[in-house]
Amino acid sequence: MKMVLSARQREELNYAIADYLQSQGCSQALEAFRRESDLKLEDNFSKYNGLLERKWTTVIRLQKKVMDLEAKLSEMQKEVVEGGATRKSRSAADWIPRPPERYSLTGHRNTVTRVLFHPVYSLVVSSSEDATVKVWDYDTGEFERTLKGHTDSVQDVAFDHTGKLLASCSADMSVRLWDFTSTYDCIRTLQGHDHNVSSICFMPSGDFLVSASRDKSIKMWEVATGYCVKTYLGHRDWVRCVKISPDGTFLATSSNDQTVRVWVASTKECKAELRGHDHVVECVAWAPDVALPHIADAVGMEKNASSSQQQQLGPFLISGSRDKTIKLWDALNGICLLTLIGHDNWVRGLTFHPGGGKTIISCSDDKTVRVWDFKNQRCAKSLEAHSHFATTLDFHKSAPFVATGSVDQSLKIWECR
């Protein structure tokens, strides 16, 4: 083999090998090496101390980096060859998040509990167990501001339909309303829960806000006055998540009691109790109207049924659980239509694709974000999203972006194509 080292590099290598042999007490090998390589007996190797080990570990690190880059290159080549169509040639209904992330945003000092896109501006907000809410520009990746006021972990955030009002809820047992137009001040604090407030959601009109708590209750608040106007009781344990149906008629809640409940918002009547999960139900999401024909197709309903007939068969919702599964439900009839299996740990967040409604996007404590083709009940795409548990995600309603948050204290912005 032809020697590719220069004379100086060869000499440095010889001295580094001699130093290593000396440090290991290999005196006979050292003497033999000195004779073979013409090193003088009086040579001092002190300036080469540990050089061979450092060079070796550097090579190992570089090899790992090369392997990681090769893996990313292979992933990108696969995207191009096997269906990674460009955004121009792919319908917006088929856009899904693809690696690598566009931005990885850091600044929180603890777990990111929720990420949420602003309905109008190119902003994303994040809440954290560090008791703050942070605002970021997802177009530039720049940090904008921090909202402080809560005294314990902030569990959830929600915008009203105009984006002028932000609500946050916390383990400090309060809900706070923030002016999101100019001052970003806390304009009202809602108190009435007796334990950690874990989830909040605005009614479509923006006049009322619904919160769910570890005290086993769900409360509806009047935004203008801050008064609690309704309390929904029935869950037997911590209520983890509350979501309001697109038309504002129903609430869906999930709980540590392993059930999902559907409530009539106006009367507090529990319309259905959905049983089927074997562990805590972490999250729920309503199916948007655009998803109805795809759900009908997936579960074998009449393809030629009118839209009014499909509406009568709904509404539909999905739930994610610590039993690692996602279930699709006929909400009012309490029927589980299908179960998606594939995550290796708790399912922490999920949503329907807002553009096409043909897929479900989920995140999990297995650190991945997954895209589900629910018609064929298979995982169509899996992204290694974070270095620790992926706790939350949001899919922008009109722009091709997905945001995720994690126990690794970062939030990431993923471009869809």
Coordinates of C-alpha atoms in Angstrom, one line a residue:
M1 CA 0.0 0.0 0.0
K2 CA 1.3 3.4 -0.9
M3 CA 2.1 5.7 2.1
V4 CA -0.1 8.8 1.9
L5 CA 1.5 10.6 4.9
S6 CA 4.0 13.3 4.5
A7 CA 7.4 12.9 6.2
R8 CA 6.3 15.2 9.1
Q9 CA 3.0 13.4 9.6
R10 CA 4.8 10.0 9.5
E11 CA 7.3 11.2 12.2
E12 CA 4.5 12.6 14.4
L13 CA 2.6 9.3 14.1
N14 CA 5.7 7.3 15.1
Y15 CA 6.3 9.4 18.2
A16 CA 2.6 9.1 19.1
I17 CA 2.8 5.3 18.8
A18 CA 6.0 5.3 20.9
D19 CA 4.3 7.4 23.6
Y20 CA 1.3 5.1 23.6
L21 CA 3.6 2.0 24.0
Q22 CA 5.5 3.7 26.8
S23 CA 2.3 4.7 28.6
Q24 CA 1.0 1.1 28.4
G25 CA 4.3 -0.3 29.8
C26 CA 5.1 -2.2 26.6
S27 CA 8.9 -1.8 27.0
Q28 CA 10.0 -4.6 24.7
A29 CA 7.6 -3.5 22.0
L30 CA 8.8 0.1 22.4
E31 CA 12.4 -0.9 22.0
A32 CA 11.6 -2.9 18.9
F33 CA 9.6 -0.1 17.5
R34 CA 12.4 2.4 18.2
R35 CA 14.9 0.3 16.3
E36 CA 12.6 -0.3 13.4
S37 CA 11.5 3.4 13.1
D38 CA 14.9 4.9 13.9
L39 CA 13.7 6.8 16.9
K40 CA 16.5 7.9 19.2
L41 CA 16.6 6.6 22.8
E42 CA 16.9 10.0 24.3
D43 CA 13.8 11.3 22.5
N44 CA 11.2 12.8 24.8
F45 CA 7.6 11.9 24.0
S46 CA 6.0 14.2 26.5
K47 CA 4.6 16.6 23.9
Y48 CA 2.9 13.6 22.2
N49 CA 1.1 12.5 25.5
G50 CA -2.3 11.0 24.6
L51 CA -2.1 12.1 21.0
L52 CA -2.8 8.6 19.6
E53 CA -6.0 8.2 21.7
R54 CA -7.2 11.7 20.8
K55 CA -6.7 11.0 17.1
W56 CA -8.4 7.7 17.4
T57 CA -11.5 9.1 19.2
T58 CA -11.7 11.9 16.7
V59 CA -11.8 9.3 13.9
I60 CA -14.6 7.4 15.6
R61 CA -16.6 10.7 16.0
L62 CA -16.1 11.6 12.4
Q63 CA -17.1 8.1 11.3
K64 CA -20.3 8.4 13.2
K65 CA -21.0 11.9 11.7
V66 CA -20.3 10.5 8.2
M67 CA -22.8 7.6 8.9
D68 CA -25.4 10.1 10.1
L69 CA -25.0 12.2 7.0
E70 CA -25.1 9.2 4.8
A71 CA -28.4 8.1 6.5
K72 CA -29.9 11.6 5.9
L73 CA -28.7 11.6 2.3
S74 CA -30.3 8.2 1.8
E75 CA -33.5 9.4 3.3
M76 CA -33.6 12.4 1.0
Q77 CA -32.8 10.3 -2.0
K78 CA -35.6 8.0 -1.0
E79 CA -38.0 11.0 -0.8
V80 CA -37.0 12.0 -4.4
V81 CA -37.2 8.5 -5.9
E82 CA -40.2 7.0 -4.0
G83 CA -42.7 9.8 -3.9
G84 CA -41.0 12.8 -2.5
A85 CA -42.8 15.0 -5.0
T86 CA -42.1 18.7 -4.8
R87 CA -44.7 21.0 -3.3
K88 CA -45.6 22.3 -6.7
S89 CA -46.5 18.8 -8.1
R90 CA -48.1 17.5 -4.9
S91 CA -51.6 18.6 -3.9
A92 CA -51.8 20.6 -0.6
A93 CA -54.1 17.8 0.6
D94 CA -51.2 15.4 0.5
W95 CA -48.5 17.6 2.1
I96 CA -46.9 15.9 5.1
P97 CA -44.0 16.9 7.3
R98 CA -40.6 15.8 6.0
P99 CA -37.1 15.8 7.4
P100 CA -35.0 17.6 8.2
E101 CA -36.7 20.1 10.4
R102 CA -36.7 23.7 9.2
Y103 CA -35.9 25.2 12.7
S104 CA -35.1 23.8 16.1
L105 CA -36.0 26.5 18.6
T106 CA -34.5 26.5 22.1
G107 CA -35.1 28.8 25.1
H108 CA -37.4 27.0 27.4
R109 CA -35.8 25.7 30.6
N110 CA -38.1 22.6 31.0
T111 CA -40.4 20.3 29.0
V112 CA -42.4 21.9 26.2
T113 CA -46.0 21.0 27.0
R114 CA -47.9 22.6 24.0
V115 CA -47.2 24.2 20.7
L116 CA -49.8 26.2 18.8
F117 CA -49.8 28.2 15.5
H118 CA -51.4 31.6 15.4
P119 CA -54.5 31.6 13.2
V120 CA -53.4 34.8 11.3
Y121 CA -49.8 35.7 11.7
S122 CA -46.6 33.7 11.1
L123 CA -46.2 33.0 14.8
V124 CA -46.2 29.9 17.0
V125 CA -46.5 29.9 20.7
S126 CA -45.2 27.3 23.1
S127 CA -46.0 26.6 26.8
S128 CA -43.6 24.8 29.2
E129 CA -43.2 23.3 32.6
D130 CA -40.9 26.3 33.2
A131 CA -44.1 28.3 33.9
T132 CA -43.8 30.5 30.8
V133 CA -45.3 30.9 27.4
K134 CA -43.0 31.9 24.5
V135 CA -43.8 33.4 21.1
W136 CA -41.7 32.6 18.0
D137 CA -41.7 33.6 14.4
Y138 CA -41.9 30.3 12.5
D139 CA -40.9 32.0 9.2
T140 CA -37.6 33.3 10.4
G141 CA -37.0 31.0 13.4
E142 CA -36.6 34.0 15.7
F143 CA -37.7 34.3 19.3
E144 CA -40.2 37.1 19.8
R145 CA -41.2 37.4 23.5
T146 CA -42.0 35.6 26.8
L147 CA -45.3 35.8 28.6
K148 CA -44.8 35.5 32.4
G149 CA -47.5 35.3 35.1
H150 CA -48.1 31.7 35.9
T151 CA -46.4 30.3 39.0
D152 CA -46.3 26.6 38.0
S153 CA -46.1 24.5 34.8
V154 CA -48.2 25.9 31.9
Q155 CA -50.1 22.9 30.5
D156 CA -52.0 24.3 27.5
V157 CA -52.6 27.3 25.3
A158 CA -55.5 28.3 22.9
F159 CA -56.3 31.2 20.6
D160 CA -59.8 32.5 19.9
H161 CA -60.8 32.5 16.2
T162 CA -59.5 36.1 15.7
G163 CA -56.1 35.4 17.2
K164 CA -56.5 38.6 19.3
L165 CA -56.8 36.6 22.6
L166 CA -54.6 33.9 24.0
A167 CA -55.6 31.7 26.9
S168 CA -53.2 29.6 29.0
C169 CA -53.8 27.2 31.8
S170 CA -51.5 25.9 34.5
A171 CA -50.8 23.6 37.3
D172 CA -51.2 26.7 39.5
M173 CA -54.9 26.0 39.1
S174 CA -55.6 29.2 37.1
V175 CA -56.5 30.1 33.5
R176 CA -55.1 33.4 32.2
L177 CA -56.2 35.5 29.2
W178 CA -53.6 37.5 27.4
D179 CA -54.1 40.5 25.0
F180 CA -52.3 39.3 21.9
T181 CA -52.8 42.5 19.8
S182 CA -50.3 45.0 21.3
T183 CA -49.4 44.8 25.0
Y184 CA -49.3 41.0 25.5
D185 CA -50.4 41.7 29.0
C186 CA -52.5 39.3 31.2
I187 CA -55.9 40.9 31.1
R188 CA -57.8 38.4 33.2
T189 CA -57.2 35.5 35.5
L190 CA -59.9 32.8 35.9
Q191 CA -60.0 30.8 39.1
G192 CA -62.3 28.1 40.2
H193 CA -60.6 24.7 39.6
D194 CA -59.3 22.9 42.7
H195 CA -56.3 21.3 41.0
N196 CA -54.0 21.3 37.9
V197 CA -55.8 22.8 34.9
S198 CA -54.6 20.6 32.0
S199 CA -56.4 21.7 28.9
I200 CA -58.3 24.7 27.4
C201 CA -60.3 25.5 24.3
F202 CA -62.3 28.4 23.0
M203 CA -65.8 28.0 21.7
P204 CA -66.0 28.8 17.9
S205 CA -67.7 32.2 18.7
G206 CA -64.9 33.2 21.0
D207 CA -67.3 34.3 23.7
F208 CA -66.7 31.3 26.0
L209 CA -63.7 29.2 27.0
V210 CA -63.8 25.6 28.2
S211 CA -61.2 24.1 30.6
A212 CA -60.4 20.6 31.9
S213 CA -58.7 19.8 35.2
R214 CA -57.2 17.2 37.5
D215 CA -60.1 18.0 39.9
K216 CA -62.2 15.7 37.5
S217 CA -64.3 18.6 36.2
I218 CA -64.7 20.6 33.0
K219 CA -65.7 24.2 33.3
M220 CA -67.1 26.8 30.8
W221 CA -66.1 30.4 31.3
E222 CA -67.6 33.6 29.9
V223 CA -64.6 35.4 28.4
A224 CA -66.0 39.0 28.9
T225 CA -66.6 38.6 32.6
G226 CA -64.4 35.7 33.7
Y227 CA -67.3 34.0 35.3
C228 CA -67.7 30.2 35.4
V229 CA -71.1 29.6 33.8
K230 CA -71.2 25.7 33.6
T231 CA -69.5 22.8 35.3
Y232 CA -69.5 19.3 33.7
L233 CA -69.1 16.4 36.1
G234 CA -68.9 12.7 35.3
H235 CA -65.3 11.7 34.8
R236 CA -63.9 9.6 37.7
D237 CA -60.3 10.8 37.4
W238 CA -58.0 13.6 36.0
V239 CA -59.5 15.1 32.8
R240 CA -56.5 15.4 30.5
C241 CA -57.9 17.0 27.4
V242 CA -61.0 18.9 26.1
K243 CA -61.8 19.7 22.5
I244 CA -64.9 21.4 21.1
S245 CA -66.6 20.2 17.9
P246 CA -66.2 22.4 14.8
D247 CA -69.8 23.6 15.1
G248 CA -69.6 24.2 18.9
T249 CA -72.3 21.7 19.7
F250 CA -70.3 19.0 21.5
L251 CA -67.3 18.8 23.9
A252 CA -65.0 15.8 23.8
T253 CA -62.9 15.0 26.9
S254 CA -60.4 12.4 27.7
S255 CA -59.3 11.2 31.2
N256 CA -57.1 9.1 33.4
D257 CA -60.3 6.9 33.9
Q258 CA -59.5 5.5 30.4
T259 CA -62.6 6.9 28.8
V260 CA -63.6 9.6 26.3
R261 CA -66.8 11.4 27.0
V262 CA -68.9 13.4 24.6
W263 CA -71.0 16.2 26.1
V264 CA -73.7 18.5 24.8
A265 CA -72.1 21.9 25.3
S266 CA -75.4 23.7 26.0
T267 CA -77.0 21.3 28.4
K268 CA -74.1 19.6 30.2
E269 CA -75.6 16.2 29.2
C270 CA -73.1 13.4 28.7
K271 CA -74.1 12.1 25.3
A272 CA -71.7 9.1 25.1
E273 CA -69.0 7.4 27.1
L274 CA -66.4 5.8 24.8
R275 CA -64.7 2.8 26.2
G276 CA -61.9 0.8 24.6
H277 CA -58.6 2.1 25.7
D278 CA -56.6 0.2 28.3
H279 CA -54.7 3.1 29.8
V280 CA -54.9 6.9 30.3
V281 CA -56.4 8.7 27.3
E282 CA -54.0 11.6 26.7
C283 CA -55.6 13.5 23.8
V284 CA -58.6 13.8 21.6
A285 CA -59.4 15.6 18.3
W286 CA -62.6 16.1 16.2
A287 CA -62.6 15.1 12.6
P288 CA -63.0 18.2 10.3
D289 CA -65.7 18.2 7.6
V290 CA -63.1 17.6 5.0
A291 CA -62.3 14.2 6.6
L292 CA -65.9 12.9 6.6
P293 CA -65.9 11.3 3.1
H294 CA -62.5 9.7 3.8
I295 CA -63.7 8.2 7.1
A296 CA -66.9 7.0 5.4
D297 CA -64.7 5.3 2.8
A298 CA -62.3 3.8 5.4
V299 CA -65.0 2.2 7.5
G300 CA -67.1 0.9 4.6
M301 CA -70.0 3.4 4.6
E302 CA -71.8 3.9 1.3
K303 CA -69.5 5.9 -1.0
N304 CA -72.5 7.3 -2.8
A305 CA -74.2 8.5 0.4
S306 CA -75.1 12.2 0.4
S307 CA -73.2 14.6 2.5
S308 CA -76.2 14.9 4.8
Q309 CA -76.3 11.2 5.4
Q310 CA -72.6 11.2 6.2
Q311 CA -73.2 14.0 8.6
Q312 CA -75.9 12.0 10.3
L313 CA -73.5 9.1 10.8
G314 CA -71.0 11.4 12.5
P315 CA -69.6 13.3 14.1
F316 CA -66.3 11.5 14.4
L317 CA -63.3 11.9 16.7
I318 CA -59.9 10.4 17.4
S319 CA -58.2 9.6 20.7
G320 CA -54.6 8.8 21.7
S321 CA -53.7 6.8 24.7
R322 CA -50.9 5.6 26.9
D323 CA -51.9 2.1 25.6
K324 CA -49.9 3.2 22.5
T325 CA -52.9 3.2 20.2
I326 CA -55.0 5.7 18.3
K327 CA -58.8 5.0 18.0
L328 CA -61.3 6.5 15.6
W329 CA -64.8 6.8 17.0
D330 CA -68.4 7.4 15.9
A331 CA -68.8 9.9 18.7
L332 CA -72.5 9.9 19.4
N333 CA -73.0 6.1 19.0
G334 CA -69.9 5.3 21.1
I335 CA -68.6 2.9 18.5
C336 CA -64.9 2.4 17.9
L337 CA -64.5 2.3 14.1
L338 CA -60.8 1.4 13.8
T339 CA -57.6 1.2 15.9
L340 CA -54.2 2.3 14.7
I341 CA -51.2 0.4 16.2
G342 CA -47.6 1.4 15.6
H343 CA -46.3 3.7 18.3
D344 CA -43.9 2.2 20.8
N345 CA -44.9 4.4 23.7
W346 CA -47.6 6.8 24.9
V347 CA -49.5 8.7 22.3
R348 CA -49.3 12.4 23.4
G349 CA -50.8 14.5 20.6
L350 CA -52.8 14.0 17.4
T351 CA -54.7 15.8 14.7
F352 CA -56.3 15.3 11.3
H353 CA -54.6 16.7 8.3
P354 CA -56.4 20.1 8.0
G355 CA -56.1 20.2 4.2
G356 CA -57.1 16.8 2.9
G357 CA -58.4 14.9 5.9
K358 CA -57.0 11.7 4.5
T359 CA -54.4 11.3 7.2
I360 CA -53.9 11.6 10.9
I361 CA -50.7 13.0 12.4
S362 CA -49.5 11.9 15.8
C363 CA -46.6 12.3 18.2
S364 CA -45.5 10.0 21.0
D365 CA -43.1 9.3 23.8
D366 CA -41.3 7.1 21.4
K367 CA -39.8 10.4 20.1
T368 CA -41.5 10.1 16.7
V369 CA -44.1 11.9 14.6
R370 CA -46.1 9.6 12.5
V371 CA -48.4 10.1 9.6
W372 CA -51.3 7.5 9.4
D373 CA -53.1 6.4 6.3
F374 CA -56.2 5.5 8.3
K375 CA -58.1 4.0 5.3
N376 CA -55.5 1.3 5.1
Q377 CA -54.8 1.3 8.8
R378 CA -51.0 1.7 8.4
C379 CA -48.3 4.2 9.3
A380 CA -47.4 5.9 6.0
K381 CA -44.4 8.0 7.4
S382 CA -42.4 8.1 10.6
L383 CA -40.1 10.9 11.6
E384 CA -37.4 10.7 14.3
A385 CA -38.5 14.1 15.6
H386 CA -36.8 14.7 19.0
S387 CA -34.1 13.3 21.3
H388 CA -36.6 12.8 24.1
F389 CA -40.4 12.3 24.4
A390 CA -42.4 14.2 21.8
T391 CA -45.2 15.7 23.9
T392 CA -47.2 17.9 21.5
L393 CA -47.8 18.9 17.9
D394 CA -49.9 21.3 15.8
F395 CA -50.6 21.4 12.1
H396 CA -51.1 24.8 10.6
K397 CA -54.6 25.2 9.1
S398 CA -53.5 27.0 5.9
A399 CA -49.7 27.0 5.7
P400 CA -47.5 23.9 5.1
F401 CA -45.9 23.7 8.6
V402 CA -46.1 21.3 11.5
A403 CA -44.7 22.2 15.0
T404 CA -43.7 19.7 17.6
G405 CA -42.5 20.1 21.2
S406 CA -40.6 17.8 23.5
V407 CA -39.2 16.9 26.9
D408 CA -35.8 17.8 25.3
Q409 CA -37.0 21.5 25.9
S410 CA -37.0 22.3 22.2
L411 CA -39.8 22.9 19.7
K412 CA -39.2 22.2 16.0
I413 CA -40.8 23.5 12.8
W414 CA -41.2 21.0 10.0
E415 CA -42.0 22.0 6.5
C416 CA -44.5 20.0 4.6
R417 CA -44.2 18.9 1.0

